[in-house]
């Protein structure tokens, strides 16, 4: 029945040969290795539809994704295709009304976990109406415990203690490994963990990490419950498999039972979230975990030009940690496309980040001026490794009156730590500024504010950068941030960026006026970013991590400099360095038509791995990557 229905409907006509091979693969553990832009989600969704048309009851299928957006898209694709199928093949479907009368379970890992916990909460001494604490709630709970349990003078930092607790729940570290650690934060995390767990129980709450970890615990401790869910979900499909962490992996293994109904899709060349627990080893060990596994490759890219694909492919082949064989067949993964060759990849060198930002903004402005009335503007994404890099780019775009969005982030001058420092500078410049004083007293405390006032306000003619340094030292601001925020390093980078910008000014009034004018003429639209803006109408700014899954006509990769990309904290091991290369690969493969790469100071080591034949690198200041003059610095 289902074969006739598929033929009559042509649901799968748009799939290529390799995609069809994956969709119709036998019911054995299936790993679909899908390169960038090869239609991985379409393929996984088509396999789900194929299972339903084959006669599998929809409610027997569980599909897991990482974002609500991805889950919604998959739901819509399944619903639309099944509706078209039933419209065209009503007679065939009438034999099994369950094919479309019930919906498959399509959700994020955390949504599935919450649903299971609602039914099983009593086993963990919670009511069905339990609350879910997000990261802010959980950190506040740890701070509350710290206030009661820690001595006033201690080096332990609540933010780092919570970070350790979260890492334990995500399978990144073992609780017992912290027991005899010499690190005070490890020691306190070991001590706090049971207290924190008890506090969650008393609040009738789970934290976000519990939504998976606690479900895994229930399944392990109650085989009868696990059996019930294994019977309910005979088929488990997982999107973005390269991003799963150890606990999510345990959940999949438990649900998938013998693996016959398991289908996963992902790309080991796009594993970029190890800092939040994703483990590339899980992806690479699929065949070892499932002896009957079948591994299939999707390597036809539909998104980008040949030059972009060639550039990205030549770069990523330098990584060692990736799948190199498919079943018994050993071959090199080689992303390819039928798209035209397209423009060369632009590579440009600048003396500093402001010059780089000016060039990027001029290129964007020139692109916009070429568009005639009624024509659609090309979508443009400006990508960077760290949030701190947005400062120069935002400023340059604003000066040219180019509207932009910060996708998934906060405008540079709206970031908490930046506003604190600017408040200190404004108060020094104008002691009658009561709003700046109130902000400082609230955020750094009255004692720290008094120290700042007593030690610094009497000093005269401090330059902006000097004043920033004096504020940080007098208030011990970095220590305060480290105790209070898990993303301390990112906030410190933002402050460093502000300090560097401040060195360009001798006069504090001039500096504050410049900053105020930037804010007053802010052209940022909705902070929700990409999803709320019409494609092409505004320029999208984001970190490379947030760009994954998105695509643009033109992409500017800013700051491809050694120490930024790869990041200086990620060059001490091969594993970290290869993840930085994967980040660069992700950035390159976001572009449909054109990629611009720019750098200042020392060029990224990854740039020397790009194929020279497709690079437009005429403006490299007369020096190649091997020129020793690049690496000479004056102390």
mmCIF file of C-alpha atoms in Angstrom, residues 303-481:
data_model
loop_
_atom_site.group_PDB
_atom_site.id
_atom_site.type_symbol
_atom_site.label_atom_id
_atom_site.label_comp_id
_atom_site.label_asym_id
_atom_site.label_seq_id
_atom_site.Cartn_x
_atom_site.Cartn_y
_atom_site.Cartn_z
ATOM 1 C CA UNK A 303 23.253 26.576 -0.841
ATOM 2 C CA UNK A 304 26.591 27.954 -1.986
ATOM 3 C CA UNK A 305 28.673 28.598 -5.069
ATOM 4 C CA UNK A 306 31.469 26.250 -6.140
ATOM 5 C CA UNK A 307 34.156 28.678 -4.987
ATOM 6 C CA UNK A 308 32.699 28.893 -1.486
ATOM 7 C CA UNK A 309 32.301 25.115 -1.236
ATOM 8 C CA UNK A 310 35.845 24.503 -2.493
ATOM 9 C CA UNK A 311 37.241 26.991 0.030
ATOM 10 C CA UNK A 312 35.375 25.435 2.958
ATOM 11 C CA UNK A 313 36.235 21.874 1.908
ATOM 12 C CA UNK A 314 39.952 22.573 1.574
ATOM 13 C CA UNK A 315 39.954 24.131 5.025
ATOM 14 C CA UNK A 316 38.110 21.374 6.894
ATOM 15 C CA UNK A 317 40.097 18.491 5.392
ATOM 16 C CA UNK A 318 42.910 19.547 7.773
ATOM 17 C CA UNK A 319 40.910 18.190 10.729
ATOM 18 C CA UNK A 320 41.742 14.728 12.052
ATOM 19 C CA UNK A 321 38.619 14.213 14.185
ATOM 20 C CA UNK A 322 36.034 13.368 11.532
ATOM 21 C CA UNK A 323 34.420 10.375 9.872
ATOM 22 C CA UNK A 324 36.512 9.110 6.970
ATOM 23 C CA UNK A 325 34.624 5.980 5.927
ATOM 24 C CA UNK A 326 31.051 5.002 5.243
ATOM 25 C CA UNK A 327 30.343 1.366 5.983
ATOM 26 C CA UNK A 328 33.072 -0.692 4.329
ATOM 27 C CA UNK A 329 33.831 2.139 1.915
ATOM 28 C CA UNK A 330 36.696 4.437 2.889
ATOM 29 C CA UNK A 331 36.656 7.743 1.078
ATOM 30 C CA UNK A 332 37.227 11.416 1.631
ATOM 31 C CA UNK A 333 34.210 13.545 2.331
ATOM 32 C CA UNK A 334 34.085 16.087 -0.433
ATOM 33 C CA UNK A 335 31.265 18.613 -0.403
ATOM 34 C CA UNK A 336 30.247 19.561 -3.957
ATOM 35 C CA UNK A 337 27.578 21.534 -5.764
ATOM 36 C CA UNK A 338 26.032 21.950 -9.175
ATOM 37 C CA UNK A 339 25.787 25.700 -8.546
ATOM 38 C CA UNK A 340 27.890 28.097 -10.616
ATOM 39 C CA UNK A 341 31.482 28.959 -9.719
ATOM 40 C CA UNK A 342 30.575 32.396 -8.426
ATOM 41 C CA UNK A 343 32.824 35.209 -7.242
ATOM 42 C CA UNK A 344 36.190 34.614 -5.655
ATOM 43 C CA UNK A 345 36.533 34.714 -1.872
ATOM 44 C CA UNK A 346 37.636 38.197 -0.844
ATOM 45 C CA UNK A 347 40.504 38.385 1.646
ATOM 46 C CA UNK A 348 41.481 41.778 3.089
ATOM 47 C CA UNK A 349 44.025 42.976 5.660
ATOM 48 C CA UNK A 350 43.681 46.057 7.897
ATOM 49 C CA UNK A 351 45.755 47.823 10.514
ATOM 50 C CA UNK A 352 43.081 47.619 13.238
ATOM 51 C CA UNK A 353 39.484 46.626 13.913
ATOM 52 C CA UNK A 354 38.056 50.107 13.290
ATOM 53 C CA UNK A 355 39.604 50.270 9.826
ATOM 54 C CA UNK A 356 38.273 46.762 9.185
ATOM 55 C CA UNK A 357 34.778 47.750 10.363
ATOM 56 C CA UNK A 358 34.852 50.845 8.173
ATOM 57 C CA UNK A 359 35.681 48.772 5.100
ATOM 58 C CA UNK A 360 32.939 46.221 5.859
ATOM 59 C CA UNK A 361 30.381 48.993 6.327
ATOM 60 C CA UNK A 362 31.437 50.708 3.097
ATOM 61 C CA UNK A 363 31.056 47.415 1.234
ATOM 62 C CA UNK A 364 27.558 46.990 2.700
ATOM 63 C CA UNK A 365 26.670 50.586 1.828
ATOM 64 C CA UNK A 366 27.932 50.148 -1.725
ATOM 65 C CA UNK A 367 25.905 46.972 -2.064
ATOM 66 C CA UNK A 368 22.788 48.791 -0.883
ATOM 67 C CA UNK A 369 23.321 51.743 -3.241
ATOM 68 C CA UNK A 370 23.420 49.367 -6.226
ATOM 69 C CA UNK A 371 19.888 48.163 -5.520
ATOM 70 C CA UNK A 372 17.312 49.943 -7.659
ATOM 71 C CA UNK A 373 13.807 50.744 -6.496
ATOM 72 C CA UNK A 374 11.645 47.635 -6.209
ATOM 73 C CA UNK A 375 14.576 45.227 -6.339
ATOM 74 C CA UNK A 376 15.131 42.836 -3.476
ATOM 75 C CA UNK A 377 18.166 43.566 -1.329
ATOM 76 C CA UNK A 378 20.632 40.780 -0.731
ATOM 77 C CA UNK A 379 20.702 39.390 2.800
ATOM 78 C CA UNK A 380 23.955 40.194 4.584
ATOM 79 C CA UNK A 381 25.429 38.553 7.673
ATOM 80 C CA UNK A 382 28.451 39.901 9.531
ATOM 81 C CA UNK A 383 29.973 37.135 11.643
ATOM 82 C CA UNK A 384 32.617 37.272 14.351
ATOM 83 C CA UNK A 385 34.157 34.977 16.948
ATOM 84 C CA UNK A 386 33.449 37.009 20.114
ATOM 85 C CA UNK A 387 30.684 39.410 21.112
ATOM 86 C CA UNK A 388 33.241 42.114 21.921
ATOM 87 C CA UNK A 389 33.981 42.451 18.187
ATOM 88 C CA UNK A 390 30.569 43.944 17.540
ATOM 89 C CA UNK A 391 31.567 47.331 19.021
ATOM 90 C CA UNK A 392 33.594 48.565 16.053
ATOM 91 C CA UNK A 393 31.174 47.098 13.511
ATOM 92 C CA UNK A 394 28.086 48.585 15.168
ATOM 93 C CA UNK A 395 29.730 51.990 15.320
ATOM 94 C CA UNK A 396 30.721 51.907 11.649
ATOM 95 C CA UNK A 397 27.245 50.838 10.532
ATOM 96 C CA UNK A 398 25.588 53.561 12.600
ATOM 97 C CA UNK A 399 27.879 56.236 11.160
ATOM 98 C CA UNK A 400 26.704 55.200 7.677
ATOM 99 C CA UNK A 401 23.047 55.003 8.768
ATOM 100 C CA UNK A 402 22.817 51.310 7.935
ATOM 101 C CA UNK A 403 20.121 49.486 9.935
ATOM 102 C CA UNK A 404 21.224 46.264 11.635
ATOM 103 C CA UNK A 405 20.191 43.670 14.187
ATOM 104 C CA UNK A 406 22.229 41.877 16.815
ATOM 105 C CA UNK A 407 20.963 38.332 16.503
ATOM 106 C CA UNK A 408 20.608 36.526 19.822
ATOM 107 C CA UNK A 409 22.642 39.126 21.668
ATOM 108 C CA UNK A 410 22.661 42.573 23.230
ATOM 109 C CA UNK A 411 23.947 45.785 21.672
ATOM 110 C CA UNK A 412 27.477 46.534 22.815
ATOM 111 C CA UNK A 413 26.635 49.681 24.764
ATOM 112 C CA UNK A 414 23.611 48.003 26.363
ATOM 113 C CA UNK A 415 25.687 45.253 27.968
ATOM 114 C CA UNK A 416 25.542 45.329 31.762
ATOM 115 C CA UNK A 417 29.267 45.705 32.398
ATOM 116 C CA UNK A 418 29.689 48.383 29.714
ATOM 117 C CA UNK A 419 26.849 50.441 31.185
ATOM 118 C CA UNK A 420 28.435 50.183 34.638
ATOM 119 C CA UNK A 421 31.785 51.477 33.418
ATOM 120 C CA UNK A 422 30.205 54.266 31.381
ATOM 121 C CA UNK A 423 28.185 55.261 34.457
ATOM 122 C CA UNK A 424 31.462 55.580 36.397
ATOM 123 C CA UNK A 425 32.988 57.736 33.653
ATOM 124 C CA UNK A 426 29.903 59.932 33.451
ATOM 125 C CA UNK A 427 29.812 60.418 37.215
ATOM 126 C CA UNK A 428 33.516 61.363 37.282
ATOM 127 C CA UNK A 429 32.867 63.835 34.477
ATOM 128 C CA UNK A 430 29.658 65.163 36.067
ATOM 129 C CA UNK A 431 29.252 64.487 39.843
ATOM 130 C CA UNK A 432 25.676 65.850 39.677
ATOM 131 C CA UNK A 433 24.646 62.879 37.492
ATOM 132 C CA UNK A 434 22.314 61.191 40.006
ATOM 133 C CA UNK A 435 21.246 58.405 37.611
ATOM 134 C CA UNK A 436 24.824 57.238 37.120
ATOM 135 C CA UNK A 437 25.408 57.389 40.875
ATOM 136 C CA UNK A 438 22.279 55.356 41.600
ATOM 137 C CA UNK A 439 23.279 52.710 39.060
ATOM 138 C CA UNK A 440 26.737 52.361 40.583
ATOM 139 C CA UNK A 441 25.467 52.206 44.170
ATOM 140 C CA UNK A 442 22.983 49.505 43.172
ATOM 141 C CA UNK A 443 25.269 47.397 40.979
ATOM 142 C CA UNK A 444 28.640 47.595 42.715
ATOM 143 C CA UNK A 445 27.410 48.339 46.241
ATOM 144 C CA UNK A 446 27.673 51.479 48.344
ATOM 145 C CA UNK A 447 31.016 50.472 49.867
ATOM 146 C CA UNK A 448 32.671 49.998 46.487
ATOM 147 C CA UNK A 449 31.097 53.223 45.243
ATOM 148 C CA UNK A 450 32.455 55.084 48.269
ATOM 149 C CA UNK A 451 35.956 53.726 47.548
ATOM 150 C CA UNK A 452 35.651 54.865 43.938
ATOM 151 C CA UNK A 453 34.439 58.274 45.041
ATOM 152 C CA UNK A 454 37.137 58.732 47.686
ATOM 153 C CA UNK A 455 40.129 57.514 45.692
ATOM 154 C CA UNK A 456 39.365 58.671 42.163
ATOM 155 C CA UNK A 457 37.121 61.720 42.239
ATOM 156 C CA UNK A 458 39.928 63.853 43.674
ATOM 157 C CA UNK A 459 42.227 62.971 40.767
ATOM 158 C CA UNK A 460 42.217 65.400 37.882
ATOM 159 C CA UNK A 461 42.538 65.107 34.117
ATOM 160 C CA UNK A 462 42.421 61.322 33.894
ATOM 161 C CA UNK A 463 42.216 60.151 30.312
ATOM 162 C CA UNK A 464 39.312 57.798 29.436
ATOM 163 C CA UNK A 465 41.396 54.595 29.364
ATOM 164 C CA UNK A 466 43.168 55.550 32.607
ATOM 165 C CA UNK A 467 39.833 56.155 34.284
ATOM 166 C CA UNK A 468 38.491 52.783 33.138
ATOM 167 C CA UNK A 469 41.553 51.082 34.614
ATOM 168 C CA UNK A 470 41.272 53.036 37.873
ATOM 169 C CA UNK A 471 37.592 52.117 38.230
ATOM 170 C CA UNK A 472 38.285 48.406 37.629
ATOM 171 C CA UNK A 473 41.122 48.374 40.178
ATOM 172 C CA UNK A 474 39.471 50.468 42.889
ATOM 173 C CA UNK A 475 36.183 48.571 42.867
ATOM 174 C CA UNK A 476 37.742 45.134 42.214
ATOM 175 C CA UNK A 477 35.149 44.977 39.447
ATOM 176 C CA UNK A 478 36.505 41.879 37.705
ATOM 177 C CA UNK A 479 36.339 39.872 40.931
ATOM 178 C CA UNK A 480 32.736 40.963 41.408
ATOM 179 C CA UNK A 481 31.842 39.865 37.865
#
